[in-house]
Coordinates of C-alpha atoms in Angstrom, one line a residue:
X11 CA -12.4 175.4 67.8
X12 CA -12.8 175.9 63.9
X13 CA -14.8 179.6 65.2
X14 CA -12.9 181.1 67.6
X15 CA -9.2 180.5 66.1
X16 CA -11.1 181.7 62.6
X17 CA -11.6 185.2 64.9
X18 CA -8.2 185.9 64.6
X19 CA -7.0 185.5 61.3
X20 CA -7.3 188.6 59.3
X21 CA -9.9 189.6 57.8
X22 CA -8.3 191.7 54.0
X23 CA -7.8 189.9 50.8
X24 CA -4.8 191.9 51.6
X25 CA -3.3 190.3 55.2
X26 CA -4.5 186.6 53.6
X27 CA -2.9 186.8 51.1
X28 CA 0.6 187.2 53.4
X29 CA -0.2 185.2 55.8
X30 CA -1.1 183.0 52.9
X31 CA 2.8 184.2 52.2
X32 CA 4.5 184.4 55.2
X33 CA 3.2 181.8 57.2
X34 CA 5.1 178.7 55.3
X35 CA 8.6 180.5 55.1
X36 CA 7.9 181.0 59.1
X37 CA 7.1 177.1 59.5
X38 CA 9.6 176.0 56.8
X39 CA 12.8 178.0 59.3
X40 CA 11.8 176.8 61.8
X41 CA 12.0 173.5 61.2
X42 CA 15.1 173.4 59.3
X43 CA 16.1 175.5 62.8
X44 CA 14.8 172.9 64.6
X45 CA 16.6 169.7 62.9
X46 CA 19.6 171.9 62.1
X47 CA 19.7 172.7 65.9
X48 CA 19.0 169.0 67.2
X49 CA 21.2 167.3 64.2
X50 CA 24.4 169.8 64.8
X51 CA 24.3 170.7 69.1
X52 CA 23.4 166.7 70.2
X53 CA 24.4 163.9 67.7
X54 CA 27.9 166.4 65.8
X55 CA 28.5 167.0 70.1
X56 CA 27.6 163.3 71.1
X57 CA 30.4 162.3 68.3
X58 CA 33.1 164.3 69.6
X59 CA 32.2 164.0 73.2
X60 CA 32.6 160.4 73.1
X61 CA 36.4 160.5 70.9
X62 CA 38.0 163.2 73.9
X63 CA 36.3 160.1 76.6
X64 CA 38.7 157.8 75.6
X65 CA 41.6 160.4 76.7
X66 CA 39.9 161.0 79.6
X67 CA 40.2 157.3 80.5
X68 CA 44.1 157.1 78.9
X69 CA 44.8 160.0 81.6
X70 CA 43.1 158.9 84.4
X71 CA 44.3 155.0 84.4
X72 CA 47.3 156.4 84.2
X73 CA 46.5 158.8 87.5
X74 CA 45.3 155.3 89.6
X75 CA 48.2 153.5 88.4
X76 CA 50.5 155.5 90.4
X77 CA 52.7 157.5 87.8
X78 CA 50.5 161.2 87.5
X79 CA 53.7 162.9 86.1
X80 CA 53.0 160.6 83.3
X81 CA 50.0 161.3 83.6
X82 CA 50.1 164.9 83.7
X83 CA 52.4 164.8 80.4
X84 CA 50.3 162.9 78.6
X85 CA 47.8 165.2 79.4
X86 CA 49.2 167.6 78.7
X87 CA 50.2 167.1 75.1
X88 CA 46.2 166.0 74.6
X89 CA 45.6 169.8 75.5
X90 CA 44.6 168.3 78.7
X91 CA 44.8 170.3 81.8
X92 CA 44.8 168.2 85.0
X93 CA 45.3 169.7 89.1
X94 CA 44.6 168.5 92.5
X95 CA 41.0 168.7 92.9
X96 CA 40.3 172.5 95.0
X97 CA 38.0 172.1 98.3
X98 CA 34.7 174.4 96.5
X99 CA 31.7 172.5 95.1
X100 CA 31.1 172.1 90.9
X101 CA 28.1 173.9 89.6
X102 CA 26.4 171.4 87.2
X103 CA 24.0 173.6 85.6
X104 CA 23.2 174.8 82.3
X105 CA 20.8 177.2 80.9
X106 CA 17.5 176.2 79.0
X107 CA 19.5 177.3 76.0
X108 CA 22.2 175.0 76.4
X109 CA 21.8 172.0 74.3
X110 CA 24.9 170.6 74.0
X111 CA 25.9 171.3 77.1
X112 CA 23.0 168.7 78.0
X113 CA 24.9 166.2 76.2
X114 CA 28.6 167.2 77.8
X115 CA 27.5 166.3 81.1
X116 CA 25.5 162.9 79.4
X117 CA 28.6 161.5 77.6
X118 CA 31.0 162.5 80.0
X119 CA 29.2 160.7 83.0
X120 CA 28.4 157.7 80.9
X121 CA 31.7 157.3 79.3
X122 CA 34.0 158.3 83.4
X123 CA 32.6 155.6 86.5
X124 CA 34.1 157.6 89.0
X125 CA 33.0 161.4 87.6
X126 CA 31.6 163.2 90.5
X127 CA 30.4 166.3 88.7
X128 CA 30.7 168.2 85.6
X129 CA 30.5 172.2 86.1
X130 CA 30.0 173.5 82.4
X131 CA 29.0 177.3 84.0
X132 CA 32.1 178.4 85.8
X133 CA 34.4 178.3 83.5
X134 CA 34.7 180.6 80.2
X135 CA 34.2 178.4 76.7
X136 CA 36.1 175.7 78.4
X137 CA 34.5 172.3 80.9
X138 CA 35.7 171.4 85.0
X139 CA 35.7 168.1 85.1
X140 CA 36.2 166.1 88.7
X141 CA 37.2 162.0 89.4
X142 CA 38.4 160.1 91.3
X143 CA 37.6 157.5 94.5
X144 CA 36.9 160.0 98.2
X145 CA 41.0 161.3 99.5
X146 CA 42.1 160.9 94.9
X147 CA 40.4 163.3 92.5
X148 CA 41.5 165.3 90.3
X149 CA 39.9 167.7 88.0
X150 CA 40.9 168.0 84.2
X151 CA 40.2 171.5 82.5
X152 CA 38.8 170.5 79.0
X153 CA 38.1 173.1 76.3
X154 CA 34.4 173.3 74.9
X155 CA 35.4 173.4 71.5
X156 CA 36.8 169.9 71.7
X157 CA 33.3 168.5 73.4
X158 CA 31.0 170.2 71.9
X159 CA 30.2 171.4 67.8
X160 CA 31.1 175.8 67.8
X161 CA 27.3 177.6 67.7
X162 CA 25.7 178.1 63.5
X163 CA 25.4 182.2 64.4
X164 CA 26.1 183.3 61.2
X165 CA 23.5 180.1 59.6
X166 CA 20.9 181.0 62.0
X167 CA 21.5 185.4 61.8
X168 CA 21.6 183.8 57.5
X169 CA 18.7 182.7 58.1
X170 CA 17.0 185.0 59.4
X171 CA 17.8 187.5 57.3
X172 CA 16.8 185.7 54.3
X173 CA 13.4 185.7 55.1
X174 CA 12.7 189.3 55.8
X175 CA 14.9 189.9 52.3
X176 CA 12.2 186.7 50.8
X177 CA 9.4 188.7 53.1
X178 CA 10.0 192.0 51.8
X179 CA 9.6 191.2 48.2
X180 CA 6.9 189.2 48.1
X181 CA 5.5 191.7 49.6
X182 CA 6.5 194.5 47.8
X183 CA 4.7 192.0 44.4
X184 CA 2.5 191.0 46.9
X185 CA 1.6 195.1 46.7
X186 CA 2.3 195.3 43.6
X187 CA -0.8 192.6 42.7
X188 CA -3.4 193.2 44.9
X189 CA -4.2 196.7 44.7
X190 CA -5.7 196.5 41.0
X191 CA -8.1 194.5 43.4
X192 CA -8.0 197.1 46.2
X193 CA -8.7 199.0 43.5
X194 CA -11.7 197.6 41.5
X195 CA -13.4 197.1 45.3
X196 CA -13.1 200.8 45.6
X197 CA -14.3 201.6 42.2
X198 CA -16.9 199.3 42.7
X199 CA -18.1 200.8 46.8
X200 CA -18.1 204.1 44.9
X201 CA -20.5 203.3 41.8
X202 CA -22.7 202.1 44.6
X203 CA -22.8 205.9 46.4
X204 CA -23.4 206.8 43.4
X205 CA -20.0 208.1 42.2
X206 CA -17.7 207.5 39.0
X207 CA -14.2 207.3 40.2
X208 CA -11.2 207.0 37.3
X209 CA -10.5 203.3 37.3
X210 CA -8.2 201.4 34.5
X211 CA -7.6 197.2 34.1
X212 CA -4.7 196.3 35.7
X213 CA -2.6 193.3 36.9
X214 CA -3.1 189.8 36.5
X215 CA -5.0 188.6 33.3
X216 CA -8.5 187.4 35.9
X217 CA -8.2 191.0 37.6
X218 CA -7.9 192.9 34.1
X219 CA -11.4 190.4 32.6
X220 CA -12.7 190.7 36.2
X221 CA -12.3 194.8 35.9
X222 CA -12.9 194.8 32.0
X223 CA -16.9 193.2 32.8
X224 CA -17.1 196.1 35.2
X225 CA -16.6 198.6 33.7
X226 CA -18.9 196.9 31.0
X227 CA -21.1 196.5 33.8
X228 CA -21.3 200.0 34.7
X229 CA -21.3 201.5 31.3
X230 CA -24.7 199.5 30.3
X231 CA -26.6 201.0 34.1
X232 CA -25.4 205.0 33.1
X233 CA -26.9 204.2 29.7
X234 CA -29.6 202.3 30.8
X235 CA -30.4 205.1 33.0
X236 CA -30.4 207.9 30.9
X237 CA -32.7 205.8 28.2
X238 CA -35.4 205.8 31.2
X239 CA -35.0 209.6 31.6
X240 CA -34.6 210.4 28.9
X241 CA -38.0 208.8 27.5
X242 CA -40.1 209.5 31.0
X243 CA -38.6 213.0 30.2
X244 CA -40.7 212.6 27.1
X245 CA -43.9 210.9 28.5
X246 CA -43.8 213.7 31.0
X247 CA -43.8 216.5 28.4
X248 CA -46.2 214.4 26.3
X249 CA -48.7 213.9 28.5
X250 CA -48.6 217.7 30.3
X251 CA -49.7 218.9 26.7
X252 CA -53.2 218.0 26.8
X253 CA -53.3 218.6 30.6
X254 CA -52.5 221.9 30.1
X255 CA -55.3 223.0 27.6
X256 CA -57.8 221.1 29.9
X257 CA -57.1 223.3 32.4
X258 CA -57.3 226.0 30.0
X259 CA -60.1 224.6 29.0
X260 CA -61.6 224.8 32.2
X261 CA -60.6 228.1 32.9
X262 CA -62.8 229.5 30.3
X263 CA -66.4 227.3 31.6
X264 CA -68.7 229.1 33.9
X265 CA -67.3 228.0 37.9
X266 CA -69.1 225.0 38.9
X267 CA -69.1 222.6 41.0
X268 CA -68.5 219.7 37.7
X269 CA -65.3 222.2 37.4
X270 CA -64.0 222.3 40.7
X271 CA -63.8 218.4 40.6
X272 CA -62.1 218.5 36.5
X273 CA -59.5 220.9 38.1
X274 CA -59.1 218.6 41.0
X275 CA -58.6 215.5 38.6
X276 CA -56.2 217.1 37.2
X277 CA -54.3 218.4 39.5
X278 CA -54.0 214.7 41.7
X279 CA -52.7 214.1 37.3
X280 CA -50.5 217.0 38.2
X281 CA -48.8 214.5 41.0
X282 CA -49.7 211.3 39.8
X283 CA -47.3 212.0 36.9
X284 CA -44.8 213.9 39.5
X285 CA -44.3 211.6 41.3
X286 CA -44.1 208.9 38.9
X287 CA -41.0 211.0 37.0
X288 CA -39.2 211.0 41.3
X289 CA -39.4 207.7 41.1
X290 CA -38.5 206.6 37.1
X291 CA -35.2 210.0 37.7
X292 CA -34.2 209.1 41.0
X293 CA -31.1 210.8 41.0
X294 CA -29.0 210.0 39.1
X295 CA -28.3 214.0 37.1
X296 CA -26.9 215.2 40.6
X297 CA -22.5 214.8 41.0
X298 CA -22.9 214.2 44.2
X299 CA -20.5 216.9 46.9
X300 CA -18.8 217.1 50.5
X301 CA -21.7 218.3 52.2
X302 CA -23.3 219.1 56.1
X303 CA -25.7 216.8 56.7
X304 CA -26.5 218.8 59.7
X305 CA -26.5 222.0 57.8
X306 CA -29.0 220.2 55.7
X307 CA -31.6 219.3 58.3
X308 CA -31.7 222.6 59.6
X309 CA -32.0 224.5 56.1
X310 CA -35.5 221.5 55.6
X311 CA -36.1 222.1 59.1
X312 CA -36.8 225.5 58.5
X313 CA -38.3 225.2 55.5
X314 CA -40.7 222.5 57.2
X315 CA -41.9 225.1 59.3
X316 CA -42.6 227.7 57.1
X317 CA -45.0 225.6 55.8
X318 CA -46.5 224.9 59.2
X319 CA -45.5 222.0 59.6
X320 CA -44.4 220.8 63.8
X321 CA -41.4 219.8 63.4
X322 CA -37.8 220.4 65.7
X323 CA -34.7 219.4 65.0
X324 CA -33.5 217.5 68.4
X325 CA -29.9 217.6 70.1
X326 CA -27.2 214.9 68.4
X327 CA -26.5 212.7 70.4
X328 CA -23.2 211.1 69.7
X329 CA -20.5 213.9 70.3
X330 CA -18.0 215.2 68.2
X331 CA -18.3 217.5 65.4
X332 CA -21.0 216.6 63.0
X333 CA -18.6 214.8 59.8
X334 CA -18.9 215.8 56.3
X335 CA -20.1 212.9 54.1
X336 CA -20.3 212.9 50.2
X337 CA -24.0 212.5 48.7
X338 CA -26.0 214.3 45.7
X339 CA -27.9 217.0 49.0
X340 CA -30.7 217.5 46.0
X341 CA -31.2 213.6 46.4
X342 CA -31.2 213.4 50.3
X343 CA -33.0 216.2 50.9
X344 CA -36.2 215.3 48.3
X345 CA -35.9 212.3 50.6
X346 CA -36.4 213.6 53.5
X347 CA -39.0 215.9 52.9
X348 CA -40.6 213.3 51.4
X349 CA -40.9 211.1 54.5
X350 CA -41.9 214.6 56.9
X351 CA -44.4 215.1 54.3
X352 CA -45.6 211.5 54.8
X353 CA -45.4 211.8 58.8
X354 CA -47.6 215.3 58.4
X355 CA -49.7 213.3 56.5
X356 CA -50.5 210.6 59.2
X357 CA -49.8 212.9 62.7
X358 CA -48.8 216.4 63.9
X359 CA -45.6 216.4 65.9
X360 CA -42.7 215.3 63.4
X361 CA -39.3 214.8 65.5
X362 CA -36.0 214.5 63.4
X363 CA -32.6 213.1 64.7
X364 CA -29.1 213.2 62.9
X365 CA -26.5 210.6 64.5
X366 CA -23.1 208.7 62.6
X367 CA -20.8 205.7 63.0
X368 CA -17.7 205.4 61.1
X369 CA -18.9 203.6 58.6
X370 CA -23.1 205.1 57.6
X371 CA -24.5 208.2 57.8
X372 CA -28.8 207.6 60.1
X373 CA -31.0 210.3 59.5
X374 CA -34.1 209.0 61.4
X375 CA -37.5 210.6 61.2
X376 CA -40.1 210.3 63.7
X377 CA -44.5 210.9 64.1
X378 CA -46.7 210.5 66.1
X379 CA -49.6 209.1 63.7
X380 CA -51.3 205.2 63.5
X381 CA -47.5 204.1 62.1
X382 CA -47.0 201.0 59.9
X383 CA -47.6 197.3 61.1
X384 CA -44.8 195.3 60.8
X385 CA -46.3 192.7 59.1
X386 CA -47.0 195.5 56.0
X387 CA -43.8 197.9 56.3
X388 CA -41.6 195.3 53.4
X389 CA -44.9 195.9 51.4
X390 CA -44.5 200.3 52.7
X391 CA -41.6 200.7 50.9
X392 CA -42.1 198.8 47.7
X393 CA -43.7 201.2 44.3
X394 CA -46.8 201.4 44.0
X395 CA -48.4 199.7 47.1
X396 CA -51.0 201.5 48.9
X397 CA -51.5 200.6 52.9
X398 CA -54.3 199.4 54.5
X399 CA -57.4 202.4 55.5
X400 CA -55.9 203.7 58.3
X401 CA -52.3 204.4 57.1
X402 CA -54.0 205.9 53.4
X403 CA -56.2 207.9 55.1
X404 CA -58.8 208.9 52.1
X405 CA -56.2 210.5 50.8
X406 CA -56.3 210.7 46.9
X407 CA -53.1 212.2 46.7
X408 CA -50.7 209.0 47.9
X409 CA -49.2 207.6 45.0
X410 CA -48.0 205.1 46.8
X411 CA -44.6 206.1 45.3
X412 CA -43.5 208.3 48.4
X413 CA -41.6 205.2 50.5
X414 CA -39.9 203.8 46.9
X415 CA -37.8 207.2 46.3
X416 CA -36.9 207.5 49.9
X417 CA -36.1 203.6 49.4
X418 CA -34.8 204.0 46.1
X419 CA -32.3 206.9 46.9
X420 CA -31.3 205.2 49.9
X421 CA -29.3 202.4 48.4
X422 CA -27.8 204.6 45.8
X423 CA -25.6 206.8 48.5
X424 CA -24.9 202.6 49.7
X425 CA -27.7 202.3 52.1
X426 CA -30.8 201.9 52.8
X427 CA -34.5 202.8 54.9
X428 CA -35.5 200.8 57.8
X429 CA -39.2 200.4 58.7
X430 CA -40.0 201.1 62.6
X431 CA -42.4 202.0 65.2
X432 CA -41.1 205.1 67.1
X433 CA -40.5 204.5 71.0
X434 CA -40.6 208.3 71.3
X435 CA -44.5 209.5 69.9
X436 CA -44.9 205.9 69.1
X437 CA -45.8 206.3 65.5
X438 CA -43.7 205.6 62.8
X439 CA -39.9 205.5 62.7
X440 CA -37.8 206.1 59.7
X441 CA -34.1 205.2 59.1
X442 CA -32.2 206.9 56.1
X443 CA -29.1 204.6 56.4
X444 CA -26.3 206.4 54.0
X445 CA -22.6 205.3 53.4
X446 CA -19.5 207.1 54.4

């Protein structure tokens, strides 16, 4: 039951704050309205009707005693209109919202023993009472305002107007208080996708403190990334200098199997250093731009085909035009090309597909290779992880950073990397999910 009620409640902070603000106002107005209506319509109407019963008894006693002229004169002085009963029956129905009408009918029947009918609908703002024994019945016409309190329309309208006015004022203040929280959430979400939005702490003290903490955290992360990139760039320069000297020295030697083996080791070391730098650098140095993912994948497919790979870009499964998204094109290109190269290393046929929803973009790469067992897929995305020989295939160029680099790029775009079995080709399926 609680879960069912929770599903109808608003999920956003603004909606919940508005509900917390509006619900008490509405409940208080309903309680006050019900209490006032019950007191005003029923209590006051009952008192006024009981007071008029005594005047009606006096008129009825004079009429029954034979003093009909005297009864008519007294009725006129009391503001009552007395006439012989008409032949047509009276209508005793009442509307469901006529609270005082039910009370009037009940009090008049209880106060006068020979009441035949009480009509509160046939005459506008008047009540028609028929009383007396058969053959000697009379109709007494009474003004409604003498029996019940007047409808408090002005008070009800004032309550509704005051509630709407207070709700509008509260809405303005609530929006101003929640706007800094919304901006903080937008800045945090953008930073998770690799974008830097201008943000200045505003609002209440707690919100300002959270905003200042976010700015400090963002600055520390950016400084750490920059320092790591500079450090690894220096390491790369220091390592490549002796590698270059070794290549020059090898080029001066006579060709032979030993020289070829050393050159192969130097090339592998160079690839390893490049892989380490790609993983450490990530995509922090690149700015996010509005990019068409379809054109990006088409360019990747054309380059892979020129390199001799069997790569096919599948037709779009989703309808409509492909949306443009904010991403780092070089980083996404590097991630997709890493997956394509991995797929080409272990399989022959590669398929790339693109799909999207309102909140995310999905790039899928499938191959017909041996795939990765489910229990090793999480390990495969960790840095420097090496799987069993069925996936490595004695390839010494594998440093264990390919999938880790792809996962880092996906996370920096507010997404993730997921590995599964390809239902179409039987090999590995890698899905890069990017936030839109």
